[in-house]
């Protein structure tokens, strides 16, 4: 029989069905790709930066997922006070690279006990030669401790009399590293070179040419670091004239630093670079890929100086270039003779009730500066400039720096902790309004557990702070006053900063002068006893309509 009997055929059918059922119960081999995209994204986003870079090379699906969360804004920062420089650098770099990030720039601040060149070498060695890096010596650092994850305010003992103060660190050791990726922006590093004079025009031309080549517009922001031994005021006046307040300009005017610019020349040159100043330039990327939102900067200032005494006019002004100072006498309303420095200071300190003459004083001078840049015609701006008072004798008043001319008006200013405290509260209120306006980060139902995907709300993702080294615990009587506005409004968001000797923030700060003599706008770019806050926010691209 060709096909067998009916009974035989029934047995074969039953056997075939049993074999098929047995085969169906054998499980398919399980791979990591079968766990689902959301869970896979959660796993990959927790990898250290170097491991994440390797994972992106595994296959196209992993590469797509990793690139998706690497295009989100990221500011990562950590500090360490380990007395061993090598260990301190390793601790902070390991911390900032503990999660995936695609660094566009690196800023490092170190204590004065460390060797600047060695620190710069160690830090650039960890990040490679393709990333712009600035390493500077600061007066103190703020940030999250790499080991404890607690926010720390570290202020080193930089008092000129070299006497240790119990509220300040006697050992000037510590490292702060901040790494950033800002979607929609391109970051470049531009040095200000010095020959016999500062090459300001070349510096300005480099900024504008590069920014316009990137975005056909003015830069989004400039982070500026200048050497403590140069007069940065002419540079700031030129920047203030060339760019509106839409271009954020902040930084540290009194540091020592080294840098690498991240260009091809660095890859074949192991020497370190220094200059009179250096700028991190943030330009809008007009060729940004689809799905990338917009990074925005917000600047706030807490001032800490109050005017005191009458308005004077400087006379018999003489600049002393050897010691970078200026001496002059003064006149004031109702007095028809010249006042010497000792008489003036006695009057000011008497008004302050300071009979020991121990308080720090500045003179504030509104200066009409003639500015020009490129083909733009010459124009005048009223700039308010501060000069540290050094001393007074029976002839002259002496201030640090030059730039004061005969018949310039000036007024004294003194550090005022009550004003600074109130100003910090004002900044906190401004940040609260910003938070409400931006609808601080909330995730939709499709977000993964660590919040790194599907950002549909505006959010603040990071902040930086540049605070005068005269502030801090010794000034306020308690720690973290300057940091509190950000920490209270944006808990858990990356925030770091440094103590400076000259805080940069350009804008209209007419409140410094009570009598502006008809000036509708008084510019000021270099502040004293202040804290400058740079808050970073991100607006995701609009979601496509269903």
Short mmCIF file of N, CA and C in Angstrom, two decimals, residues 77-96 108-111 114 123 138 140-154 156 169 171-178 496-497:
data_model
loop_
_atom_site.label_atom_id
_atom_site.label_comp_id
_atom_site.label_asym_id
_atom_site.label_seq_id
_atom_site.Cartn_x
_atom_site.Cartn_y
_atom_site.Cartn_z
N UNK A 77 30.49 67.89 36.91
CA UNK A 77 31.53 68.56 37.68
C UNK A 77 31.82 67.81 38.96
N UNK A 78 33.07 67.89 39.44
CA UNK A 78 33.45 67.26 40.70
C UNK A 78 34.70 67.93 41.24
N UNK A 79 34.84 67.89 42.57
CA UNK A 79 36.06 68.42 43.19
C UNK A 79 36.66 67.39 44.13
N UNK A 80 37.96 67.56 44.37
CA UNK A 80 38.67 66.71 45.33
C UNK A 80 39.72 67.56 46.03
N UNK A 81 39.88 67.34 47.32
CA UNK A 81 40.93 68.02 48.09
C UNK A 81 42.01 67.05 48.51
N UNK A 82 42.19 65.99 47.73
CA UNK A 82 43.26 65.03 47.99
C UNK A 82 44.61 65.75 47.89
N UNK A 83 45.48 65.60 48.88
CA UNK A 83 46.77 66.31 48.84
C UNK A 83 47.70 65.85 47.73
N UNK A 84 47.45 64.65 47.19
CA UNK A 84 48.24 64.15 46.07
C UNK A 84 47.59 64.60 44.77
N UNK A 85 48.29 65.38 43.96
CA UNK A 85 47.73 65.93 42.73
C UNK A 85 47.25 64.83 41.79
N UNK A 86 48.07 63.81 41.58
CA UNK A 86 47.69 62.72 40.68
C UNK A 86 46.39 62.06 41.14
N UNK A 87 46.28 61.78 42.43
CA UNK A 87 45.07 61.13 42.95
C UNK A 87 43.87 62.06 42.85
N UNK A 88 44.08 63.35 43.12
CA UNK A 88 42.97 64.31 43.05
C UNK A 88 42.43 64.40 41.63
N UNK A 89 43.34 64.47 40.64
CA UNK A 89 42.90 64.53 39.23
C UNK A 89 42.16 63.25 38.85
N UNK A 90 42.69 62.10 39.26
CA UNK A 90 42.02 60.83 38.92
C UNK A 90 40.63 60.76 39.55
N UNK A 91 40.48 61.22 40.78
CA UNK A 91 39.18 61.16 41.45
C UNK A 91 38.14 62.02 40.74
N UNK A 92 38.51 63.25 40.37
CA UNK A 92 37.52 64.13 39.76
C UNK A 92 37.22 63.73 38.32
N UNK A 93 38.24 63.30 37.58
CA UNK A 93 37.99 62.91 36.19
C UNK A 93 37.16 61.62 36.15
N UNK A 94 37.48 60.67 37.01
CA UNK A 94 36.67 59.44 37.07
C UNK A 94 35.21 59.78 37.38
N UNK A 95 35.00 60.77 38.26
CA UNK A 95 33.63 61.13 38.65
C UNK A 95 32.89 61.79 37.49
N UNK A 96 33.51 62.76 36.80
CA UNK A 96 32.79 63.46 35.74
C UNK A 96 32.58 62.56 34.52
N UNK A 108 39.25 73.45 34.41
CA UNK A 108 39.80 72.92 35.65
C UNK A 108 40.35 74.06 36.49
N UNK A 109 40.09 74.02 37.80
CA UNK A 109 40.64 74.99 38.75
C UNK A 109 41.41 74.22 39.81
N UNK A 110 42.60 74.71 40.15
CA UNK A 110 43.44 74.01 41.12
C UNK A 110 43.89 74.97 42.21
N UNK A 111 44.32 74.40 43.34
CA UNK A 111 44.85 75.18 44.44
C UNK A 111 46.25 75.68 44.15
N UNK A 114 49.53 73.39 44.17
CA UNK A 114 49.84 72.48 43.09
C UNK A 114 50.64 73.18 41.99
N UNK A 123 45.56 66.58 33.43
CA UNK A 123 44.16 66.72 33.02
C UNK A 123 44.01 66.53 31.53
N UNK A 138 43.06 79.07 41.18
CA UNK A 138 41.99 79.91 41.73
C UNK A 138 42.23 80.16 43.21
N UNK A 140 39.81 79.43 45.40
CA UNK A 140 38.92 78.50 46.07
C UNK A 140 37.96 77.90 45.07
N UNK A 141 37.26 76.86 45.47
CA UNK A 141 36.39 76.13 44.55
C UNK A 141 35.08 75.76 45.24
N UNK A 142 34.03 75.60 44.44
CA UNK A 142 32.72 75.13 44.88
C UNK A 142 32.35 73.92 44.03
N UNK A 143 31.67 72.95 44.62
CA UNK A 143 31.18 71.85 43.80
C UNK A 143 30.91 70.60 44.61
N UNK A 144 30.52 69.56 43.90
CA UNK A 144 30.21 68.28 44.53
C UNK A 144 31.49 67.48 44.75
N UNK A 145 31.70 67.04 45.98
CA UNK A 145 32.88 66.25 46.30
C UNK A 145 32.82 64.90 45.58
N UNK A 146 33.92 64.53 44.95
CA UNK A 146 33.95 63.30 44.14
C UNK A 146 33.75 62.06 44.99
N UNK A 147 34.07 62.11 46.28
CA UNK A 147 33.99 60.92 47.13
C UNK A 147 32.72 60.88 47.97
N UNK A 148 32.28 62.03 48.47
CA UNK A 148 31.12 62.05 49.37
C UNK A 148 29.83 62.46 48.67
N UNK A 149 29.93 63.05 47.48
CA UNK A 149 28.79 63.58 46.72
C UNK A 149 28.11 64.76 47.42
N UNK A 150 28.76 65.32 48.44
CA UNK A 150 28.22 66.50 49.12
C UNK A 150 28.76 67.77 48.47
N UNK A 151 27.93 68.82 48.47
CA UNK A 151 28.38 70.10 47.93
C UNK A 151 29.33 70.75 48.93
N UNK A 152 30.49 71.17 48.44
CA UNK A 152 31.52 71.74 49.30
C UNK A 152 31.91 73.14 48.83
N UNK A 153 32.17 74.01 49.79
CA UNK A 153 32.74 75.33 49.51
C UNK A 153 34.15 75.32 50.10
N UNK A 154 35.15 75.39 49.24
CA UNK A 154 36.54 75.29 49.67
C UNK A 154 37.23 76.63 49.39
N UNK A 156 40.59 78.91 50.11
CA UNK A 156 41.96 78.79 50.57
C UNK A 156 42.43 80.08 51.22
N UNK A 169 41.17 77.37 54.64
CA UNK A 169 42.10 76.25 54.57
C UNK A 169 43.54 76.74 54.58
N UNK A 171 46.07 74.69 53.93
CA UNK A 171 46.72 73.95 52.85
C UNK A 171 45.94 74.22 51.57
N UNK A 172 46.62 74.83 50.60
CA UNK A 172 45.94 75.30 49.39
C UNK A 172 45.92 74.22 48.32
N UNK A 173 45.26 73.10 48.62
CA UNK A 173 45.21 71.98 47.69
C UNK A 173 43.77 71.67 47.33
N UNK A 174 43.55 71.32 46.09
CA UNK A 174 42.22 70.96 45.63
C UNK A 174 42.13 71.07 44.12
N UNK A 175 41.25 70.29 43.53
CA UNK A 175 41.03 70.29 42.08
C UNK A 175 39.53 70.28 41.81
N UNK A 176 39.10 71.14 40.93
CA UNK A 176 37.72 71.14 40.43
C UNK A 176 37.77 70.99 38.92
N UNK A 177 37.02 70.03 38.39
CA UNK A 177 36.94 69.84 36.94
C UNK A 177 35.47 69.90 36.52
N UNK A 178 35.20 70.70 35.50
CA UNK A 178 33.86 70.82 34.93
C UNK A 178 33.93 70.50 33.44
N UNK A 496 28.84 74.37 39.91
CA UNK A 496 30.23 74.48 40.35
C UNK A 496 30.68 75.92 40.21
N UNK A 497 31.82 76.24 40.82
CA UNK A 497 32.31 77.61 40.72
C UNK A 497 33.67 77.78 41.33
#
